[in-house]
Tab-separated table of C-alpha atoms and ligand atoms in Angstrom:
chain	number	residue	atom	x	y	z
A	1	MET	CA	0.100	0.750	0.274
A	2	LYS	CA	2.613	2.303	1.092
A	3	THR	CA	4.873	1.445	-1.946
A	4	ILE	CA	1.048	2.368	-4.081
A	5	LEU	CA	1.011	5.413	-2.669
A	6	SER	CA	4.364	6.578	-3.353
A	7	ASN	CA	3.837	5.507	-6.496
A	8	ASN	CA	0.364	7.076	-6.683
A	9	LYS	CA	2.067	10.146	-4.820
A	10	THR	CA	4.922	10.844	-7.067
A	11	PRO	CA	3.263	11.276	-10.304
A	12	ILE	CA	0.834	14.270	-8.387
A	13	THR	CA	3.973	15.733	-6.911
A	14	PHE	CA	5.531	15.847	-10.051
A	15	ILE	CA	2.382	17.513	-12.080
A	16	SER	CA	2.088	20.327	-8.882
A	17	VAL	CA	5.980	20.724	-9.012
A	18	PHE	CA	6.408	20.693	-12.490
A	19	LEU	CA	2.992	23.212	-12.860
A	20	VAL	CA	4.881	25.019	-9.976
A	21	ALA	CA	7.298	26.263	-11.903
A	22	ILE	CA	6.146	27.311	-14.951
A	23	VAL	CA	3.915	29.332	-13.501
A	24	ILE	CA	6.695	30.893	-11.484
A	25	MET	CA	8.584	30.795	-14.824
A	26	LEU	CA	5.047	32.724	-17.495
A	27	LEU	CA	5.613	35.364	-14.248
A	28	SER	CA	9.077	36.427	-14.987
A	29	SER	CA	8.886	36.702	-17.917
A	30	PHE	CA	6.186	38.543	-18.000
A	31	GLY	CA	8.025	40.559	-15.283
A	32	ARG	CA	11.057	40.403	-18.079
A	33	ALA	CA	8.979	41.201	-20.952
A	34	GLY	CA	7.448	44.384	-18.962
A	35	ARG	CA	10.156	45.704	-19.172
A	36	GLU	CA	12.239	45.383	-21.984
A	37	ASN	CA	8.972	46.611	-22.802
A	38	ASN	CA	9.232	50.070	-20.637
A	39	ALA	CA	13.624	50.128	-21.802
A	40	ASN	CA	12.501	49.982	-25.298
A	41	GLU	CA	9.861	52.644	-25.213
A	42	VAL	CA	11.868	54.779	-23.365
A	43	ASP	CA	14.686	54.290	-25.464
A	44	THR	CA	12.399	54.594	-28.844
A	45	LEU	CA	11.369	58.050	-27.081
A	46	LYS	CA	15.166	59.627	-26.614
A	47	GLY	CA	16.725	60.536	-29.726
A	48	LEU	CA	20.802	59.597	-31.144
A	49	LYS	CA	21.839	62.835	-29.908
A	50	ASP	CA	20.117	62.009	-25.988
A	51	PHE	CA	22.051	59.206	-26.090
A	52	TYR	CA	25.305	60.447	-26.203
A	53	LYS	CA	24.726	63.534	-24.037
A	54	ASP	CA	27.507	62.776	-22.527
A	55	TYR	CA	30.161	62.411	-25.027
A	56	PHE	CA	29.890	65.145	-27.773
A	57	PRO	CA	26.814	67.132	-30.193
A	58	ILE	CA	25.333	65.037	-32.632
A	59	GLY	CA	24.832	67.129	-35.851
A	60	VAL	CA	23.146	66.055	-39.407
A	61	ALA	CA	23.812	67.723	-43.292
A	62	VAL	CA	20.797	69.669	-44.025
A	63	ALA	CA	19.340	70.904	-47.320
A	64	PRO	CA	15.661	73.464	-46.508
A	65	ASN	CA	13.624	70.831	-48.073
A	66	ASN	CA	14.357	68.847	-44.743
A	67	LEU	CA	12.956	71.573	-42.882
A	68	VAL	CA	9.787	70.391	-42.885
A	69	GLY	CA	7.329	67.523	-41.999
A	70	GLU	CA	8.492	64.588	-40.355
A	71	GLN	CA	12.030	64.757	-41.418
A	72	ALA	CA	12.019	68.055	-39.291
A	73	GLU	CA	10.351	66.099	-36.525
A	74	MET	CA	12.969	63.378	-37.111
A	75	ILE	CA	15.794	65.708	-37.459
A	76	LYS	CA	14.772	67.887	-33.673
A	77	LYS	CA	14.653	63.840	-32.085
A	78	ASN	CA	17.882	62.958	-32.764
A	79	PHE	CA	20.034	65.676	-33.581
A	80	ASN	CA	21.321	69.187	-31.916
A	81	SER	CA	23.347	70.089	-34.935
A	82	LEU	CA	22.904	70.730	-38.589
A	83	THR	CA	25.273	72.149	-41.047
A	84	PRO	CA	23.755	73.015	-43.964
A	85	GLU	CA	24.697	70.767	-47.291
A	86	ASN	CA	25.051	72.627	-49.973
A	87	VAL	CA	23.935	76.546	-49.432
A	88	MET	CA	26.537	78.197	-47.388
A	89	LYS	CA	28.663	77.147	-49.816
A	90	PRO	CA	31.243	79.568	-52.742
A	91	ALA	CA	28.092	79.209	-55.091
A	92	LEU	CA	25.226	79.452	-53.667
A	93	ILE	CA	25.612	82.214	-51.344
A	94	HIS	CA	27.596	84.177	-53.357
A	95	PRO	CA	26.440	84.171	-57.614
A	96	ALA	CA	28.202	86.436	-58.439
A	97	GLU	CA	30.468	89.748	-57.646
A	98	ASN	CA	28.190	91.926	-56.030
A	99	LYS	CA	25.676	89.393	-55.379
A	100	TYR	CA	24.046	87.173	-52.127
A	101	PHE	CA	22.081	84.993	-51.400
A	102	TRP	CA	21.323	83.965	-48.202
A	103	ASP	CA	17.632	83.083	-48.497
A	104	ASP	CA	18.377	79.206	-47.819
A	105	ALA	CA	21.201	79.211	-45.629
A	106	ASP	CA	19.062	82.185	-42.727
A	107	LYS	CA	16.253	79.188	-42.903
A	108	ILE	CA	18.325	76.720	-41.814
A	109	VAL	CA	20.458	79.664	-38.839
A	110	GLU	CA	16.683	79.617	-38.170
A	111	PHE	CA	15.490	76.641	-37.388
A	112	ALA	CA	19.095	75.163	-35.459
A	113	GLN	CA	18.147	78.302	-33.801
A	114	SER	CA	14.304	78.670	-32.935
A	115	ASN	CA	15.063	74.409	-31.754
A	116	GLY	CA	18.329	75.108	-29.799
A	117	MET	CA	20.741	73.438	-31.909
A	118	LYS	CA	24.245	74.379	-33.232
A	119	VAL	CA	24.845	75.280	-36.215
A	120	ARG	CA	28.667	74.713	-38.511
A	121	GLY	CA	29.207	76.891	-41.476
A	122	HIS	CA	30.656	74.346	-44.338
A	123	THR	CA	32.664	75.593	-45.680
A	124	LEU	CA	34.444	79.250	-46.590
A	125	CYS	CA	37.288	78.291	-49.565
A	126	TRP	CA	37.496	75.154	-51.587
A	127	HIS	CA	37.981	74.078	-55.136
A	128	GLY	CA	33.977	72.652	-55.767
A	129	GLN	CA	31.074	74.850	-55.775
A	130	THR	CA	32.773	78.784	-56.232
A	131	GLY	CA	31.541	80.863	-59.006
A	132	ALA	CA	34.000	80.317	-62.197
A	133	TRP	CA	33.200	84.561	-61.716
A	134	MET	CA	35.778	84.465	-58.717
A	135	PHE	CA	38.712	83.828	-60.618
A	136	LYS	CA	37.805	85.908	-63.586
A	137	ASP	CA	37.725	89.877	-64.307
A	138	SER	CA	35.675	91.015	-67.064
A	139	ILE	CA	36.769	90.110	-70.691
A	140	GLY	CA	37.352	86.323	-68.796
A	141	LYS	CA	41.623	86.235	-68.033
A	142	GLN	CA	42.154	84.572	-64.587
A	143	VAL	CA	43.123	87.375	-61.725
A	144	THR	CA	45.547	88.445	-60.457
A	145	LYS	CA	46.760	87.519	-56.772
A	146	GLU	CA	45.636	90.483	-55.242
A	147	VAL	CA	42.154	90.261	-57.098
A	148	ALA	CA	41.266	87.135	-56.521
A	149	LEU	CA	42.692	87.296	-51.987
A	150	ALA	CA	41.422	90.687	-52.363
A	151	ARG	CA	37.571	88.514	-53.152
A	152	LEU	CA	38.226	85.921	-50.891
A	153	LYS	CA	38.821	88.304	-47.836
A	154	ASP	CA	34.926	89.737	-48.801
A	155	HIS	CA	34.313	86.601	-49.654
A	156	ILE	CA	34.363	85.235	-45.983
A	157	THR	CA	34.320	88.395	-43.851
A	158	GLN	CA	30.585	88.999	-45.493
A	159	VAL	CA	29.855	85.057	-44.742
A	160	VAL	CA	31.399	84.598	-41.317
A	161	SER	CA	29.943	88.305	-39.640
A	162	ARG	CA	26.286	87.455	-40.656
A	163	TYR	CA	25.934	84.626	-38.913
A	164	LYS	CA	28.371	85.748	-35.817
A	165	GLY	CA	26.991	84.120	-32.809
A	166	LYS	CA	24.580	81.753	-34.945
A	167	VAL	CA	27.747	80.022	-36.436
A	168	TYR	CA	30.096	77.996	-33.619
A	169	ALA	CA	31.900	76.459	-35.901
A	170	TRP	CA	34.030	77.597	-39.861
A	171	ASP	CA	35.332	74.719	-41.839
A	172	VAL	CA	37.252	77.224	-43.442
A	173	LEU	CA	39.725	75.717	-45.653
A	174	ASN	CA	37.672	72.349	-47.241
A	175	GLU	CA	39.759	69.931	-48.617
A	176	ALA	CA	43.267	71.813	-49.486
A	177	ILE	CA	45.691	68.467	-49.082
A	178	VAL	CA	46.017	66.732	-52.772
A	179	ASP	CA	45.963	62.698	-52.532
A	180	ASP	CA	49.020	61.415	-54.152
A	181	ASN	CA	50.907	58.833	-52.103
A	182	ASP	CA	53.777	60.756	-53.440
A	183	SER	CA	54.695	62.142	-50.311
A	184	SER	CA	56.352	65.721	-51.717
A	185	LYS	CA	53.118	66.448	-53.258
A	186	VAL	CA	51.114	68.396	-50.899
A	187	TYR	CA	48.412	70.915	-52.480
A	188	ARG	CA	45.772	70.553	-54.050
A	189	ASP	CA	46.632	72.215	-57.712
A	190	SER	CA	42.715	74.449	-56.975
A	191	PRO	CA	42.745	77.880	-58.745
A	192	TRP	CA	42.920	79.302	-54.794
A	193	TYR	CA	46.224	77.577	-55.212
A	194	LYS	CA	47.286	78.173	-58.591
A	195	ILE	CA	46.814	81.634	-58.921
A	196	CYS	CA	48.039	82.158	-55.158
A	197	GLY	CA	50.403	79.481	-53.847
A	198	GLU	CA	50.274	78.771	-49.940
A	199	GLU	CA	49.480	82.123	-49.086
A	200	PHE	CA	45.581	82.145	-49.704
A	201	ILE	CA	45.103	79.765	-46.520
A	202	ALA	CA	46.708	81.376	-43.797
A	203	LYS	CA	44.953	84.217	-44.723
A	204	ALA	CA	41.390	81.858	-45.151
A	205	PHE	CA	42.020	81.628	-41.889
A	206	GLN	CA	43.166	85.429	-39.752
A	207	TRP	CA	40.312	87.063	-42.085
A	208	ALA	CA	37.467	84.107	-40.329
A	209	HIS	CA	38.729	85.047	-36.918
A	210	GLU	CA	38.681	88.739	-37.415
A	211	ALA	CA	35.094	88.574	-38.490
A	212	ASP	CA	33.855	86.319	-35.668
A	213	PRO	CA	36.779	85.362	-32.804
A	214	LYS	CA	34.578	83.602	-30.961
A	215	ALA	CA	34.067	80.840	-34.212
A	216	VAL	CA	35.723	77.529	-33.586
A	217	LEU	CA	37.702	77.271	-37.600
A	218	PHE	CA	38.583	73.719	-39.208
A	219	TYR	CA	40.755	72.149	-41.554
A	220	ASN	CA	38.098	69.507	-43.173
A	221	ASP	CA	39.127	67.265	-45.386
A	222	TYR	CA	38.218	63.637	-46.383
A	223	ASN	CA	40.729	60.057	-46.145
A	224	THR	CA	42.250	62.269	-43.328
A	225	GLU	CA	43.321	58.496	-41.475
A	226	VAL	CA	45.625	57.425	-44.797
A	227	PRO	CA	49.086	57.237	-43.249
A	228	VAL	CA	50.446	59.673	-46.421
A	229	LYS	CA	47.808	62.789	-46.367
A	230	ARG	CA	46.996	62.501	-42.600
A	231	ASP	CA	50.754	63.165	-42.542
A	232	LYS	CA	49.994	65.561	-44.863
A	233	ILE	CA	47.638	67.351	-43.239
A	234	TYR	CA	48.713	67.347	-40.159
A	235	ASN	CA	52.295	68.741	-40.902
A	236	MET	CA	50.410	71.614	-42.697
A	237	LEU	CA	48.313	72.216	-39.442
A	238	LYS	CA	51.757	72.724	-37.446
A	239	LYS	CA	52.950	75.270	-39.358
A	240	LEU	CA	50.399	77.253	-39.004
A	241	LEU	CA	50.110	77.341	-36.040
A	242	LYS	CA	53.735	78.156	-35.443
A	243	ALA	CA	53.213	80.828	-37.168
A	244	GLY	CA	50.595	81.848	-34.842
A	245	VAL	CA	47.543	81.115	-37.370
A	246	PRO	CA	44.118	80.483	-36.043
A	247	VAL	CA	42.858	77.093	-36.510
A	248	ASN	CA	41.006	75.599	-33.582
A	249	ALA	CA	39.899	72.113	-35.002
A	250	ILE	CA	40.600	69.789	-37.901
A	251	GLY	CA	37.354	67.733	-38.983
A	252	LEU	CA	37.193	64.071	-40.299
A	253	GLN	CA	34.530	64.218	-42.956
A	254	GLY	CA	34.689	60.652	-42.370
A	255	HIS	CA	32.853	58.593	-45.696
A	256	TRP	CA	33.557	56.059	-44.918
A	257	HIS	CA	33.215	52.629	-46.080
A	258	THR	CA	32.622	49.154	-44.548
A	259	ASP	CA	36.850	47.748	-44.638
A	260	ASP	CA	38.386	51.634	-44.235
A	261	PRO	CA	39.347	53.321	-42.433
A	262	SER	CA	40.692	50.567	-39.697
A	263	GLU	CA	40.525	51.064	-36.282
A	264	GLN	CA	43.597	51.194	-35.330
A	265	ASN	CA	44.219	54.405	-38.712
A	266	LEU	CA	41.832	55.407	-36.993
A	267	ARG	CA	42.948	56.289	-33.667
A	268	ASP	CA	46.366	57.460	-34.602
A	269	ALA	CA	44.604	59.796	-37.151
A	270	ILE	CA	42.782	61.087	-33.715
A	271	ASP	CA	45.614	60.509	-31.680
A	272	LYS	CA	47.935	62.935	-33.857
A	273	PHE	CA	45.591	65.519	-35.076
A	274	SER	CA	44.718	65.689	-30.834
A	275	SER	CA	48.644	66.032	-30.330
A	276	LEU	CA	48.446	69.077	-32.049
A	277	GLY	CA	46.216	70.931	-29.473
A	278	LEU	CA	43.073	71.057	-32.514
A	279	LYS	CA	40.656	69.056	-31.773
A	280	VAL	CA	38.953	67.667	-33.866
A	281	GLN	CA	35.352	66.417	-34.860
A	282	VAL	CA	33.423	63.372	-37.816
A	283	THR	CA	32.068	66.211	-39.799
A	284	GLU	CA	31.046	63.875	-42.537
A	285	PHE	CA	30.594	60.642	-41.348
A	286	ASP	CA	28.625	58.099	-43.672
A	287	VAL	CA	29.324	54.353	-44.614
A	288	THR	CA	28.601	53.776	-47.456
A	289	ILE	CA	28.382	49.085	-47.847
A	290	TYR	CA	30.130	49.499	-51.211
A	291	THR	CA	33.964	49.171	-49.957
A	292	SER	CA	35.217	50.696	-53.620
A	293	LYS	CA	34.654	51.760	-56.954
A	294	THR	CA	35.478	49.011	-58.776
A	295	ASP	CA	32.359	47.523	-56.488
A	296	THR	CA	29.772	45.300	-57.228
A	297	ILE	CA	27.497	47.778	-57.000
A	298	ASN	CA	23.891	47.620	-56.696
A	299	ILE	CA	23.881	44.451	-54.845
A	300	GLY	CA	21.143	46.203	-52.379
A	301	PHE	CA	21.265	46.046	-48.731
A	302	THR	CA	21.741	42.198	-48.820
A	303	PRO	CA	22.083	40.764	-44.816
A	304	GLU	CA	26.025	40.352	-45.281
A	305	ARG	CA	26.894	43.624	-46.094
A	306	GLU	CA	24.136	44.552	-43.330
A	307	GLN	CA	26.311	43.192	-40.860
A	308	LYS	CA	29.501	44.225	-41.904
A	309	GLN	CA	28.082	48.398	-41.750
A	310	ILE	CA	26.613	47.308	-38.608
A	311	ASP	CA	30.051	46.132	-37.413
A	312	PHE	CA	31.332	49.365	-38.637
A	313	TYR	CA	29.476	51.809	-36.569
A	314	LYS	CA	29.929	49.582	-33.960
A	315	MET	CA	34.292	49.839	-33.926
A	316	ALA	CA	33.572	53.836	-34.729
A	317	PHE	CA	31.501	54.956	-32.045
A	318	LYS	CA	33.090	53.119	-29.500
A	319	VAL	CA	36.216	54.967	-30.351
A	320	LEU	CA	35.206	58.568	-30.715
A	321	ARG	CA	33.240	57.488	-27.737
A	322	GLU	CA	36.583	56.937	-25.890
A	323	LYS	CA	37.811	59.621	-27.139
A	324	LYS	CA	35.251	62.373	-26.112
A	325	ASP	CA	38.052	64.182	-24.785
A	326	LEU	CA	39.064	65.277	-27.987
A	327	ILE	CA	35.958	65.195	-30.120
A	328	THR	CA	34.071	67.591	-30.472
A	329	GLY	CA	31.364	66.413	-32.254
A	330	VAL	CA	29.789	64.097	-35.064
A	331	THR	CA	27.636	64.907	-38.160
A	332	PHE	CA	26.594	62.330	-39.999
A	333	TRP	CA	25.711	63.885	-43.993
A	334	ASN	CA	22.253	63.369	-44.963
A	335	VAL	CA	19.679	62.361	-42.570
A	336	SER	CA	18.648	58.736	-44.078
A	337	ASP	CA	19.327	56.344	-46.407
A	338	ARG	CA	15.937	58.116	-48.070
A	339	ARG	CA	18.573	60.165	-50.199
A	340	SER	CA	22.258	60.376	-49.884
A	341	TRP	CA	24.583	62.383	-52.029
A	342	LEU	CA	26.670	58.845	-52.181
A	343	ASP	CA	23.377	57.543	-54.527
A	344	ARG	CA	23.348	57.496	-57.911
A	345	PRO	CA	20.981	55.469	-60.764
A	346	ASN	CA	20.621	52.580	-60.192
A	347	LYS	CA	23.281	52.793	-56.922
A	348	LYS	CA	22.423	52.711	-53.884
A	349	SER	CA	23.931	52.734	-50.693
A	350	TYR	CA	22.747	52.391	-47.569
A	351	PRO	CA	25.280	55.009	-46.296
A	352	LEU	CA	23.069	56.191	-42.518
A	353	LEU	CA	22.312	54.893	-39.306
A	354	PHE	CA	18.271	55.528	-40.666
A	355	ASP	CA	16.699	53.805	-43.528
A	356	GLU	CA	14.520	55.436	-46.309
A	357	ASN	CA	11.877	55.023	-43.814
A	358	LEU	CA	13.443	57.673	-41.530
A	359	LYS	CA	13.706	54.386	-38.464
A	360	PRO	CA	16.314	53.811	-37.455
A	361	LYS	CA	18.564	50.454	-38.591
A	362	LYS	CA	19.617	48.305	-36.733
A	363	ALA	CA	23.162	49.520	-36.551
A	364	TYR	CA	21.764	53.062	-35.187
A	365	TRP	CA	20.705	50.343	-31.547
A	366	GLU	CA	24.382	49.386	-32.114
A	367	VAL	CA	25.358	52.405	-31.959
A	368	VAL	CA	23.152	53.416	-28.749
A	369	LYS	CA	23.792	50.723	-27.231
A	370	PHE	CA	27.684	51.386	-24.720
B	1	9MR	O1	26.551	66.283	-50.810
B	1	9MR	C1	27.659	67.321	-51.304
B	1	9MR	C2	26.317	66.997	-52.484
B	1	9MR	O2	25.207	66.994	-52.343
B	1	9MR	C3	26.739	67.960	-53.683
B	1	9MR	O3	26.013	68.093	-55.266
B	1	9MR	C4	28.564	68.106	-53.856
B	1	9MR	C5	28.866	69.052	-54.906
B	1	9MR	O4	30.748	68.574	-54.622
B	1	9MR	O5	29.001	68.408	-51.915
B	1	9MR	C6	28.379	67.482	-51.004
B	1	9MR	O6	29.433	67.350	-50.053
B	1	9MR	C7	30.946	67.792	-50.294
B	1	9MR	C8	31.346	68.576	-48.918
B	1	9MR	O7	30.745	69.456	-49.272
B	1	9MR	C9	32.177	68.467	-48.471
B	1	9MR	N1	33.042	67.014	-48.364
B	1	9MR	C10	33.002	65.865	-49.660
B	1	9MR	C11	31.133	66.175	-50.000
B	1	9MR	C12	30.465	64.814	-50.816
B	1	9MR	O8	30.656	65.443	-51.935
């Protein structure tokens, strides 16, 4: 009987223990799900800039038409700094000798001001998007160095003065160093360099400083992590600083792809530039899924490419967070994968943290996980 009882009891005891265990597991998993949901709710209420509030401002390059409707809301949520993607460039803001066009740049600055955002000015002196008139006289002949410098001074003084106190940082000089593995070739053969030699470089910084002594003045370039180019830039900046030129910071544009730069080259570039006492920003961040011009294009956002992009973004933001004392801002070049300057017909690059519907991509969730 005892044996029978105990034999009978065993299944009952076992079943009740089993049921109690299930109930406990269910209750605890409801609790966990509840907590996870709450965490996710909190996370989805936060924008990218909020996750990075103890690190650096997070910016985005915009056109005035990004600042309306759903994109405006998404921008206000995620970013606290704006860079005009094109409308402050010489050809657009200063289309003819005595003609300035302020409306579009004003719209961006006003939007930033009414939403408590910073503005980075881009760019005062560049070989690209600069009206041909700047370098020609009335009969189409190339102007003298004196005329070119006088025009550059007028341009910088007018633009910086207009936004004094509203634009906190300027890309004074953009892409003046040549991409050439020959380290003896330093400067890009731009119209500015051809007409003025090196002199326009120091002058550009001085005139910007005179127009707004509080503005943070940047040299901005791409391929800044490629050792040969990095060292040419470093040497130029060192020379400028030694001569007392008011250059305060360097912009690593950050047009990167999933294989480049390596973590080591990124770290080395930040360390090397900041050893000059300069602050560092990533000014035009994007990570195309194509690794080179000869890569298979239009392959689409495959799971493999998505994963490589996630890994790259994770690595880069880990480095940037670690070096937060040297980094004063990180700006993305365009708002979302809906439109990137990299896109061509039949070639979408998917380089940003937000998808075509303005929703955070998987890479975004990795970038805010720390
Ligand atoms: O994103 C800009 C694109 O809309 C323009 O057509 C292009 C013209 O050169 O300039 C792009 O922005 C560039 C930036 O001003 C400087 N660094 C490289 C950027 C991408 O070309």
